Coordinates of C-alpha atoms and ligand atoms in Angstrom, one line a residue:
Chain A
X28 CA 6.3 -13.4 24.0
X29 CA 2.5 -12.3 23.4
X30 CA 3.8 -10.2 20.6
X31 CA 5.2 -12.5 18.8
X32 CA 2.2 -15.1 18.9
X33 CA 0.1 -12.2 17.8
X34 CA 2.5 -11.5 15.4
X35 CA 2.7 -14.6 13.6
X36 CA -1.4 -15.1 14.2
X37 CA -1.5 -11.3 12.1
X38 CA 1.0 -13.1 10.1
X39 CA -1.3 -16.1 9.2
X40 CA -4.2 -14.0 8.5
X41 CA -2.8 -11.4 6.3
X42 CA -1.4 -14.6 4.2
X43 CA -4.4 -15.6 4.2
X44 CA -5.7 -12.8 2.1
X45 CA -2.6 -12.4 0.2
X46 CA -3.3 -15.4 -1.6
X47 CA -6.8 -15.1 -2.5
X48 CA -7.8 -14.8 -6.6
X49 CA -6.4 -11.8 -7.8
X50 CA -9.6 -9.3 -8.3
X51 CA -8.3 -8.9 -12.1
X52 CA -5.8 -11.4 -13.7
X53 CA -4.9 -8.9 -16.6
X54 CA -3.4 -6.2 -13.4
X55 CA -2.0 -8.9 -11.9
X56 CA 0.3 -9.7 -15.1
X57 CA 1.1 -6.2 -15.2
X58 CA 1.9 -5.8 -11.7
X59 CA 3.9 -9.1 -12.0
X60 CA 6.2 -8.4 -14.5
X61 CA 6.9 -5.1 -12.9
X62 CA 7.9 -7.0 -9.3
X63 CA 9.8 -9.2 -11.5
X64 CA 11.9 -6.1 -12.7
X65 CA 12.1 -4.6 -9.5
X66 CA 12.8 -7.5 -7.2
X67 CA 14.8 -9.9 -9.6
X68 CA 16.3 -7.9 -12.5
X69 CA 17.7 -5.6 -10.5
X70 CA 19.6 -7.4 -7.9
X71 CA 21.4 -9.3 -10.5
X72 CA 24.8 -6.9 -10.5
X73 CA 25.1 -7.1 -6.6
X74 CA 24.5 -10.7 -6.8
X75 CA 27.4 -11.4 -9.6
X76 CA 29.7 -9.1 -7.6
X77 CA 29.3 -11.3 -4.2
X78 CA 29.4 -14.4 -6.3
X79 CA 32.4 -14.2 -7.9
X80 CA 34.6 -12.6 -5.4
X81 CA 32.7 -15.3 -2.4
X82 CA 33.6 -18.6 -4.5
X83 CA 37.3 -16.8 -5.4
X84 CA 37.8 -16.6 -1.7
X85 CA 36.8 -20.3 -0.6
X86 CA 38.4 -22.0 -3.4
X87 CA 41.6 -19.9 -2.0
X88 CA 41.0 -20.5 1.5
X89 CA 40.4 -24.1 0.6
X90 CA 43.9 -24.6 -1.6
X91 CA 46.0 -22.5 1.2
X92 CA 44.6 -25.0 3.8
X93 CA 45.3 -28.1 2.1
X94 CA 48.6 -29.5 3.9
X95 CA 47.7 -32.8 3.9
X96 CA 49.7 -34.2 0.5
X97 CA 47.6 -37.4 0.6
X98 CA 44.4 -35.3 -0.6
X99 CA 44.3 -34.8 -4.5
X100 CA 44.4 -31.5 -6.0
X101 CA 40.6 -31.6 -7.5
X102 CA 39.7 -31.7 -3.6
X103 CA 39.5 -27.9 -4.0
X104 CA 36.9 -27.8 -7.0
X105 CA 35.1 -30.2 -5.3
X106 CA 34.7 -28.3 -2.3
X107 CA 34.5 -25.4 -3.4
X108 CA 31.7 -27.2 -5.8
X109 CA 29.7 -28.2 -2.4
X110 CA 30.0 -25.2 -0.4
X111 CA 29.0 -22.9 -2.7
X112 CA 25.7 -25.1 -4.5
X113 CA 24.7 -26.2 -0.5
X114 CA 25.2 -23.1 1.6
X115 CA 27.0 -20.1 0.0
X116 CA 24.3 -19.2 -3.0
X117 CA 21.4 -20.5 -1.4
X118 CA 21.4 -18.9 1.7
X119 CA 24.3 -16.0 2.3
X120 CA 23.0 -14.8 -0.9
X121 CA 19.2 -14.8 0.4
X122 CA 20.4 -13.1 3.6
X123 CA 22.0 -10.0 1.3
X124 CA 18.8 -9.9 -1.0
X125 CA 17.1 -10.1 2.7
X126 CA 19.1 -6.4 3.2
X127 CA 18.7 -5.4 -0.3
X128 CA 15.1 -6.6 -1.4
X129 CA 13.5 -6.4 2.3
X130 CA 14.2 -3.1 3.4
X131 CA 12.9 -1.1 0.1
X132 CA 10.3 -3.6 0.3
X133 CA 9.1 -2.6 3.4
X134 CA 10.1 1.1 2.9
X135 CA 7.7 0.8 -0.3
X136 CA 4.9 -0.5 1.5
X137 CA 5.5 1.1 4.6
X138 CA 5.2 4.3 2.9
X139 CA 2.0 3.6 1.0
X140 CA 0.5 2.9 4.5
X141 CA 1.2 6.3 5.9
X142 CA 0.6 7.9 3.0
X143 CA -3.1 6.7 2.9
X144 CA -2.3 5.6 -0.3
X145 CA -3.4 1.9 1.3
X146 CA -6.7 3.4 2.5
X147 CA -7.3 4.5 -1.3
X148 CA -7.3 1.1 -2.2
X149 CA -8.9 -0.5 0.7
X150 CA -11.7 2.4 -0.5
X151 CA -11.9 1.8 -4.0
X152 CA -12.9 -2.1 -3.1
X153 CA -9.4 -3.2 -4.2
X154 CA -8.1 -5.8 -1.7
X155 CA -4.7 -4.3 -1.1
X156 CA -3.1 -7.2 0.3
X157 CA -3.7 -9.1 -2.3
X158 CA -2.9 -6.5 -5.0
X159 CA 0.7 -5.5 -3.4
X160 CA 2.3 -8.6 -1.7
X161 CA 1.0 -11.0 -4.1
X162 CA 3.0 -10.2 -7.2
X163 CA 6.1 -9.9 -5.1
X164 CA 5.8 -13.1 -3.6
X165 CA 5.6 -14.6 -6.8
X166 CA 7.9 -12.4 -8.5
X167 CA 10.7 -13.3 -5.8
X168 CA 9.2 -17.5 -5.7
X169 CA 9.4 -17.8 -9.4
X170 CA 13.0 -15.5 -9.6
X171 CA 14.9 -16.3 -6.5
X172 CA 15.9 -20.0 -7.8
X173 CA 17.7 -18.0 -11.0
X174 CA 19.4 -15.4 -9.4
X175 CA 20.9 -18.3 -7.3
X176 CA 21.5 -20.7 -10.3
X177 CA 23.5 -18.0 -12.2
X178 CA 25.2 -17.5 -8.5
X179 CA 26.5 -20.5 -8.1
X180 CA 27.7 -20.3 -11.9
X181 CA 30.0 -17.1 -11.0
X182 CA 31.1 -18.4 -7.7
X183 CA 32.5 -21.4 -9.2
X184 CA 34.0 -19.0 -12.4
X185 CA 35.4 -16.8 -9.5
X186 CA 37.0 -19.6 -7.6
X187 CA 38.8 -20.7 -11.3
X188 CA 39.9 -17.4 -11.7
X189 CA 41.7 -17.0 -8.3
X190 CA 42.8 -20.6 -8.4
X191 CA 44.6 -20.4 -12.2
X192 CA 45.4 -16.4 -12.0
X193 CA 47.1 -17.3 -8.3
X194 CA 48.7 -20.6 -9.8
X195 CA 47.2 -22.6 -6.9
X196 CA 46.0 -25.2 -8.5
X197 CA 45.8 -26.5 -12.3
X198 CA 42.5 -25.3 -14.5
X199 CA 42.1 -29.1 -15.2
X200 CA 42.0 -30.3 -11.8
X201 CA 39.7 -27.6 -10.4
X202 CA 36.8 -28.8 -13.1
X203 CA 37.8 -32.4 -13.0
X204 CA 37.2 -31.4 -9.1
X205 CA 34.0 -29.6 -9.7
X206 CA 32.2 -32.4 -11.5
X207 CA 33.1 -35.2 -9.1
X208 CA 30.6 -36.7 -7.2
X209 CA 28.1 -34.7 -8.5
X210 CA 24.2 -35.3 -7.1
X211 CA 22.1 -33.0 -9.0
X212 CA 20.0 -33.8 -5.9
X213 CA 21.9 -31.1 -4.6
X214 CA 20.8 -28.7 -6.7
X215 CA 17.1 -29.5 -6.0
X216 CA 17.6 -29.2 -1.9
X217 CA 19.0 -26.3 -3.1
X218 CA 16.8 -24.4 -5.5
X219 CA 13.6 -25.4 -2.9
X220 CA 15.7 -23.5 0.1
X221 CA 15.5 -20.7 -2.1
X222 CA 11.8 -20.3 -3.4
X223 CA 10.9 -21.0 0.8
X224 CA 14.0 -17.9 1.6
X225 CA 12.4 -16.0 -1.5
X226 CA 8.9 -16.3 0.2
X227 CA 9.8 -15.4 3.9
X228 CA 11.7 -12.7 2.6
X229 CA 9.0 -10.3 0.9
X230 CA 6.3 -11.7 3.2
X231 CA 7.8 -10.7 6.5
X232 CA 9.1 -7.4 4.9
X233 CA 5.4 -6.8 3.8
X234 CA 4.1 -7.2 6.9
X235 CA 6.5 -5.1 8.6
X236 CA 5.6 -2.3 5.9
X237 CA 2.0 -2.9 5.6
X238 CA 1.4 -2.7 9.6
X239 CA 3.4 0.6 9.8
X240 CA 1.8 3.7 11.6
X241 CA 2.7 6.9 11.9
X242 CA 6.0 8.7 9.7
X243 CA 9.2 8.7 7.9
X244 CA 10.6 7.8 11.1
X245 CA 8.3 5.2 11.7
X246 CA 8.3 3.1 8.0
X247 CA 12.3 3.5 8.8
X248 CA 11.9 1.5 12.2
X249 CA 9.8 -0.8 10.4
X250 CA 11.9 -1.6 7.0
X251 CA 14.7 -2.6 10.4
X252 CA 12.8 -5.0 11.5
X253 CA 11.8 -6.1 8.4
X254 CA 15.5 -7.3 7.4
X255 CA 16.1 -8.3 10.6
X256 CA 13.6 -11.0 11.2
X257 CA 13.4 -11.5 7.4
X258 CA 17.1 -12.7 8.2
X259 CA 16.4 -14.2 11.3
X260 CA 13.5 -16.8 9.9
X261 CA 15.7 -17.5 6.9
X262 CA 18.6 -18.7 9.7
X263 CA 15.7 -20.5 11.1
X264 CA 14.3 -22.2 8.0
X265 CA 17.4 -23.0 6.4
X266 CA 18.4 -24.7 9.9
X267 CA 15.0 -26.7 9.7
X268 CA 15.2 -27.5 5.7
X269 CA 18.5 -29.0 6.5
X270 CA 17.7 -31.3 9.7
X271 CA 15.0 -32.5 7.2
X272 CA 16.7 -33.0 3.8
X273 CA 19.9 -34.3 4.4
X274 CA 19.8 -36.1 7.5
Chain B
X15 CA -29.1 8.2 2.4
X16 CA -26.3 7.4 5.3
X17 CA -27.6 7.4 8.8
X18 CA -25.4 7.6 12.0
X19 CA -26.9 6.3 14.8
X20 CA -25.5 6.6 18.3
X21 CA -21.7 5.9 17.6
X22 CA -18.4 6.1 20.2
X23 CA -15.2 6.0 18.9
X24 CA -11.8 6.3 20.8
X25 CA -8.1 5.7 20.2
X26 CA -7.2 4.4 23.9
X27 CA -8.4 6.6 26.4
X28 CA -9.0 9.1 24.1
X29 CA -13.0 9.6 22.9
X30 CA -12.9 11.2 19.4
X31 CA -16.1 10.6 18.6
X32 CA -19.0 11.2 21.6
X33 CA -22.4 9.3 20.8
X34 CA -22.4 10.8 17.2
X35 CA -26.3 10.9 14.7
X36 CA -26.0 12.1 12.3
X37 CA -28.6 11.7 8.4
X38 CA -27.1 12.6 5.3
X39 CA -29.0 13.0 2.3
X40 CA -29.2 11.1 -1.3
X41 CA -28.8 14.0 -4.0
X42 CA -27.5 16.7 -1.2
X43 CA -24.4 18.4 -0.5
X44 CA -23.7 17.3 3.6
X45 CA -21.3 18.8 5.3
X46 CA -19.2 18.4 8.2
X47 CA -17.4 21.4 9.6
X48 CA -15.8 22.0 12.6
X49 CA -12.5 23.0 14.5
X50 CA -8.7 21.5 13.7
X51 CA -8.4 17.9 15.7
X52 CA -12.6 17.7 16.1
X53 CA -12.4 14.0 14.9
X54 CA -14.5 14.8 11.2
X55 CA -11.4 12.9 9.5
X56 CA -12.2 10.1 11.9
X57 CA -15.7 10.3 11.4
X58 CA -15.2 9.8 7.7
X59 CA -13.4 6.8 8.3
X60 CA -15.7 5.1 10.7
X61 CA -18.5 5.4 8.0
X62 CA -16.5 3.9 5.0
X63 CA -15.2 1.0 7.3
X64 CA -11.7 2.6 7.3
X65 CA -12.1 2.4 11.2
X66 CA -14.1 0.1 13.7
X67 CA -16.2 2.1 15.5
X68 CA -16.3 1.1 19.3
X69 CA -20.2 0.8 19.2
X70 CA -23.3 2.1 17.0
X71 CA -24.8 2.0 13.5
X72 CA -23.6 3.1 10.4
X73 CA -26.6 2.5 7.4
X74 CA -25.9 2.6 3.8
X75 CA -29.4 2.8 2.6
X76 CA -30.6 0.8 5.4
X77 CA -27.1 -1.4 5.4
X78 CA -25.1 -1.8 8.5
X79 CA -21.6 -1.4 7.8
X80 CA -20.4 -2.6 10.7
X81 CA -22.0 -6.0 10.6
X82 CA -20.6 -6.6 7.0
X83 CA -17.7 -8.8 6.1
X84 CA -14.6 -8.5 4.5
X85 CA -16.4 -9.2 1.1
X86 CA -19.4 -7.3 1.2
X87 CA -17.7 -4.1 2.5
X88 CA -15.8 -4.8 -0.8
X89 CA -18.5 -4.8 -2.9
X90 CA -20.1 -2.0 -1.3
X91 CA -17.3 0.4 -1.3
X92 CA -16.7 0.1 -5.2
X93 CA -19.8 2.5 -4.9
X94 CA -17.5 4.7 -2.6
X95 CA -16.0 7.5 -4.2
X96 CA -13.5 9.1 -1.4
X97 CA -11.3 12.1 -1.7
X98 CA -8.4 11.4 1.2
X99 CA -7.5 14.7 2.9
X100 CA -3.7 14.1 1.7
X101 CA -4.8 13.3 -1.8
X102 CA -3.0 9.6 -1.3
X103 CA -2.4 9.7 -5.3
X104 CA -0.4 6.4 -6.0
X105 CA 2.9 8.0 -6.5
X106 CA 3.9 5.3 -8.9
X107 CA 1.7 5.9 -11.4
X108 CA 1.0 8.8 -13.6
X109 CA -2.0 11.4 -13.2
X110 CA -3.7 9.4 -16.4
X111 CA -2.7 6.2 -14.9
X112 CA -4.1 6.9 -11.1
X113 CA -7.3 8.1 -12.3
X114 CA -7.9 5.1 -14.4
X115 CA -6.9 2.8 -11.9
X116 CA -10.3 1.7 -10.8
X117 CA -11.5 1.8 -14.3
X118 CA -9.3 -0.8 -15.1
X119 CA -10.0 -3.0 -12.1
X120 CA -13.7 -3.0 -12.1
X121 CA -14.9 -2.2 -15.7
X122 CA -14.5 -3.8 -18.6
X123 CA -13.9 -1.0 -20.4
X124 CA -11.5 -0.6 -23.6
X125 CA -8.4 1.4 -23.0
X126 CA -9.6 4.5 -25.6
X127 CA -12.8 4.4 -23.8
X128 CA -11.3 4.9 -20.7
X129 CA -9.2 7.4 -22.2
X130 CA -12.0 9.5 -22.7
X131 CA -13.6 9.2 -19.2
X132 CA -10.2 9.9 -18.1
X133 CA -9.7 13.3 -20.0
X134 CA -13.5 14.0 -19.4
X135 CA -12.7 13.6 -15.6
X136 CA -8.8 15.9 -16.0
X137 CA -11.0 18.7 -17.8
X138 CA -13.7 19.0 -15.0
X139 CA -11.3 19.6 -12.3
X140 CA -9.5 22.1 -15.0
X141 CA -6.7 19.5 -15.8
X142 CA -6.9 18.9 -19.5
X143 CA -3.3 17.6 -20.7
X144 CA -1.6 16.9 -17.2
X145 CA -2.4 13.3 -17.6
X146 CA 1.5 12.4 -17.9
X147 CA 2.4 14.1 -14.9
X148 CA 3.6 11.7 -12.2
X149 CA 1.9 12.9 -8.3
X150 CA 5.5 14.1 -7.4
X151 CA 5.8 16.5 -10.3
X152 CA 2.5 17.9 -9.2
X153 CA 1.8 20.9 -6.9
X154 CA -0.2 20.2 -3.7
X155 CA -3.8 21.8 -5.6
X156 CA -3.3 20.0 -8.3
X157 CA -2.4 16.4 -6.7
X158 CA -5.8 17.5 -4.7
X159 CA -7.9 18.1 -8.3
X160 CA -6.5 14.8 -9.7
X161 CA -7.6 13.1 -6.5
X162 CA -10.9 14.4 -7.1
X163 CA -10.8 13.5 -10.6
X164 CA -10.1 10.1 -9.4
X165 CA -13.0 10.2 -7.0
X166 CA -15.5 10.6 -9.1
X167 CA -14.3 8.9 -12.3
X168 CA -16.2 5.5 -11.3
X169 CA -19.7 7.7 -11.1
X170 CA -19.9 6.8 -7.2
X171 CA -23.5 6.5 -5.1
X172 CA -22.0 8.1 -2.3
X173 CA -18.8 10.6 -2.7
X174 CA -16.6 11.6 0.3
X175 CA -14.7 14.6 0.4
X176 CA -12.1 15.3 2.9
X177 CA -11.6 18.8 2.6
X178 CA -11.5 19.3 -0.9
X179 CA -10.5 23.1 -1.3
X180 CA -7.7 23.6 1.7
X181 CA -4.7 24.3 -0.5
X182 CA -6.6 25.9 -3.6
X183 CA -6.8 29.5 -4.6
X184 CA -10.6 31.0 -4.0
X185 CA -11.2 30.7 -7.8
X186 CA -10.1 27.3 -7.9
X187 CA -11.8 26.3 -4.7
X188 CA -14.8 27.7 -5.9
X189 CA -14.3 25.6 -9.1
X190 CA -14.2 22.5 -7.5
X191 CA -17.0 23.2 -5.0
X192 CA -19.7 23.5 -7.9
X193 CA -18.0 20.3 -9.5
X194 CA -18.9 18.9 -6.3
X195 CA -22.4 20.3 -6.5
X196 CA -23.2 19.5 -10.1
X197 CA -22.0 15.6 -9.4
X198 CA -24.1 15.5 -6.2
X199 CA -27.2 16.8 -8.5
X200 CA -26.8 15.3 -11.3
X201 CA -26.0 11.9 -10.3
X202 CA -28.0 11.6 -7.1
X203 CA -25.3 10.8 -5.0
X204 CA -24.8 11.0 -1.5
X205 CA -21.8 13.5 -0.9
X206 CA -20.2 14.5 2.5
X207 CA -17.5 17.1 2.7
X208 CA -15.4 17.8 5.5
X209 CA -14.4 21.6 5.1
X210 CA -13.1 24.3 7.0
X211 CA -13.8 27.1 4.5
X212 CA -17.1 29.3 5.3
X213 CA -17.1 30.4 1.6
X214 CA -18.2 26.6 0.6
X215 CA -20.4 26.0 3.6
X216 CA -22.2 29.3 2.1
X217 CA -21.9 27.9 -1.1
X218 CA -23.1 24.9 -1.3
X219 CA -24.5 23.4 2.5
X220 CA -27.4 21.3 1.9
X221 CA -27.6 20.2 5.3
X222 CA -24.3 21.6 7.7
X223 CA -23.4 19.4 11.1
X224 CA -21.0 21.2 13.4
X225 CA -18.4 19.0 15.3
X226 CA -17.6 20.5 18.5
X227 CA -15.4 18.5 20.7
X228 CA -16.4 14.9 19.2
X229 CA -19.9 15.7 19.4
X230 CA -22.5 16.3 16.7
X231 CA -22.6 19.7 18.2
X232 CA -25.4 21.3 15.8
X233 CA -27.0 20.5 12.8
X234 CA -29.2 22.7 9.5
X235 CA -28.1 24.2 6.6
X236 CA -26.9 27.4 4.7
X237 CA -29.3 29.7 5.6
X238 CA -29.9 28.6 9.4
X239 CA -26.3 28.5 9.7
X240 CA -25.6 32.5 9.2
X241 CA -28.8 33.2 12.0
X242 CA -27.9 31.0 14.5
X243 CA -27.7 31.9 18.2
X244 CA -25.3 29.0 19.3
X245 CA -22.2 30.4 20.9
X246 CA -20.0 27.3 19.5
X247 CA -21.3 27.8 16.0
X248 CA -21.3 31.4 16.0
X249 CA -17.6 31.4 17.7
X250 CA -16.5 29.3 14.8
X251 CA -18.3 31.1 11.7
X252 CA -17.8 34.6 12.4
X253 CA -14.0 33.7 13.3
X254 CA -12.5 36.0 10.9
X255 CA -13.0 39.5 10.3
X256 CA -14.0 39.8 7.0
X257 CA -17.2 37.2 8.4
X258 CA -17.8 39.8 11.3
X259 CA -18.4 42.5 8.7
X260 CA -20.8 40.8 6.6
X261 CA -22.7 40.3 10.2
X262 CA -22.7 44.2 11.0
X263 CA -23.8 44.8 7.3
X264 CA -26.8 42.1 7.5
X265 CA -28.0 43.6 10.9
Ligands
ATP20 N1 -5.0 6.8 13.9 C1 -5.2 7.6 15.0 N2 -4.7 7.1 16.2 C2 -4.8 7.9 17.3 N3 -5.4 9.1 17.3 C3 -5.9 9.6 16.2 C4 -5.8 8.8 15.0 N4 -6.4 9.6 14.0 C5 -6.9 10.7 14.6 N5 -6.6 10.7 15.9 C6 -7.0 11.7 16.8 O1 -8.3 12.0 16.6 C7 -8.6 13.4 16.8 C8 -9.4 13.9 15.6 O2 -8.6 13.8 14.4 P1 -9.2 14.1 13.0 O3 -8.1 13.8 12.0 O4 -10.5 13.5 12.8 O5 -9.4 15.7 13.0 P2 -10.1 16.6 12.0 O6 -11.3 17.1 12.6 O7 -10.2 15.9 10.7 O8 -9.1 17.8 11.9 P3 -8.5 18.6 10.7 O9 -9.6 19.6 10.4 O10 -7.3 19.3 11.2 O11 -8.3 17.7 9.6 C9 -7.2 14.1 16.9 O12 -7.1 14.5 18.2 C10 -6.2 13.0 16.6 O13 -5.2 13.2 17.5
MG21 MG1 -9.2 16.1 8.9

């Protein structure tokens, strides 16, 4: 219990200096675009994969559980619609970048740590907080809500594709059923649960990475718990968003 | 001028540093020698702020580290020039790219002038044209020279040097220890090298302190160091052979 108050004090602080003025804008550009690369461009494939195949599966699941004859057909695209802008891209698809994006985040800083490489900056008068975690948190901020846009895109493509290559349901009724009732409200609630999951998700992986001692093994053990309670507070935040939004 | 002044440092119950004074010089060569695991990394540390020391004084030119802030150890270390004993090159960037890092951040230089100081740096420590070389496509000499390189390219006040030639052929080593010697002079600077090797202590002491057991256990320079009657110092200089015979010869 002490450790985690600690924790989250050593938490606050390092934040703290995480988003002070970059020493020198022009590096901070640099660095940005490179985090933008690393964190965003590249989890794009893994992110289509899961989409498409994720919003196949619940708009099948949803037409093979549809007894009830007095529901219409466009039901399907309409849930499939809701599930997939409300829960599936927002937050299953933050807790795989949370695997993904977490653990080489941590592994990367982690290994800078023991590595002294850290100490080099902390030497040269750079602040390394500042110079490392910053550009990822606003890489991932400013990238996370369009990776998640263009998810819920493919998951509603992959639920058309099962739906008309299976013959479940009619291509016109799944879109009529997809833009029924729509609240672009939805979106919004949303895109915001991302950008808060994007930030929990490099911060608490940098901390676990930039407060690593000792070895390989060590940075390991660290880049663990970095997914782990990256995961964890985005169960807890997307719990709390929720109670608060739509309630 | 750095000046040491009475401090402890321990990791748990374990006292690395014992009550350590030290003075180290403005345009000298200092050294710190001493056995494997006799806490001269640690010392290092403690002085540029790396580590809180458990109690004493540590003046930059009068400064206390130790009572700075976050900010003013900032500004103070952009006058630090530190060789780490690993090297800690930023493996994501090239050779070039690592030793105009803090050019970039803290000068406002042009990118061709920096260019220059860069491959001024490279040929000093006999690396002309390895700029594109990334750390890992180094060997472990070479990652040492271009850390060196990096150490000094920002013209530092006060240069630390964390065993500079383990890993380096005598030429080589010899190389870099008068590079070390011709910054010190020509600069002014304040430079402290940890080494293990009695061919630089010979070569270029200015003023020598011997860590024995976490303590400051004896302090002069070149020429006192060879005469000495301290068992410690004598145990640890005329270790190998090769030392033992130069001692028969000089009697
Ligand atoms: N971060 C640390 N945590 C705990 N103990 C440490 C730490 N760093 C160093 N030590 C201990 O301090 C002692 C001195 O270490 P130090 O690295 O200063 O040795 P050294 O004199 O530089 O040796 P070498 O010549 O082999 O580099 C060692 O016993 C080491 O175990
Ligand atoms: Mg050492």
């Amino acid at each position: 219990m002490l450790t985690i108050v600690s924790n989250i004090g050593k938490y606050m602080l390092m934040m703290w200096e995480v988003f002070s003025k970059p020493q020198r804008l022009s590096i901070f550009w640099k660095r940005f675009i490179e985090e933008v690369n690393i964190i965003g461009v590249s989890s794009f494939p893994i992110v289509m994969l899961m989409s498409v195949f994720m919003g196949g599966v619940i708009a099948l699941q949803t037409a093979s559980n549809m007894d009830v004859p007095l529901l219409p057909e466009y039901t399907i695209g309409y849930i499939t619609r809701q599930s997939t802008i409300l829960e599936f891209s927002p937050t299953i698809i933050s807790l795989i970048l949370a695997g993904k994006i977490g653990s080489s985040v941590s592994s990367e800083i982690g290994m800078m740590r023991v590595t002294e490489q850290i100490d080099a900056l902390e030497i040269m008068g750079v602040n390394s907080l500042n110079y490392l975690i910053f550009p990822k948190i606003m890489a991932a901020v400013f990238f996370f809500p369009i990776i998640i846009i263009f998810s819920m895109l493919l998951s509603m493509l992959g639920g058309w594709l099962s739906l008309v290559s299976t013959g479940l349901s009619s291509s016109e009724s799944y879109i009529y059923g997809l833009r029924s009732f729509f609240r672009v409200y939805s979106v919004y609630y949303a895109l915001s649960k991302t950008v808060v999951f994007g930030f929990l998700i490099i911060s608490v992986s940098s901390f676990y990475g930039y407060y690593a001692k000792g070895g390989a093994i060590d940075v390991g053990r660290s880049s663990t718990k970095a997914v782990v309670y990256s995961s964890i507070s985005i169960l807890v935040a997307n719990f709390l968003i929720t109670q608060m939004f739509l309630l | 001028m750095i000046e040491i002044i009475g401090v402890n440092k321990s990791f748990g119950e374990h006292a690395v540093l014992q009550n350590i004074n030290a003075l180290f010089d403005k345009g000298k060569v200092n050294l710190i020698i001493g056995a494997s695991g006799g806490g001269k990394s640690v010392l290092s540390k403690c002085i540029v702020g790396l580590h809180e020391v458990d109690n004493g004084q540590i003046l930059f030119d009068g400064k206390d580290v130790c009572q700075m802030n976050e900010l003013e150890r900032r500004e103070l270390r952009k006058k630090i020039g530190m060789l780490f004993q690993g090297g800690a090159l930023f493996d994501s960037m090239t050779v070039e790219n690592n030793i105009m890092f803090p050019l970039r951040m803290f000068t406002g230089m042009r990118k061709p002038e920096m260019r220059d100081k860069v491959n001024f740096c490279l040929e000093r420590v006999n690396l002309a044209g390895k700029g594109h070389l990334y750390p890992s496509e180094c060997s472990g000499g070479m990652k040492k020279r271009v850390a060196i390189a990096r150490a000094i390219v920002m013209n530092p006040e006060y240069l630390f040097c964390d065993e500079p030639n383990s890993g380096l052929d005598p030429k080589t080593s010899i190389l870099i220890d008068n590079l070390i010697q011709e910054i010190t002079y020509e600069f002014n600077t304040t430079t402290i090298v940890i080494t293990h090797d009695m061919n630089s202590v010979i070569e270029i002491g200015d003023t020598i302190n011997f860590m024995f057991e976490g303590k400051n256990w004896w302090q002069g320079n070149k020429n006192e160091i060879v005469q000495t009657e301290n068992p410690q110092v004598v145990d640890f200089v005329y270790a190998s052979k090769f030392m033992k015979q130069i001692k028969e010869k000089l009697k």
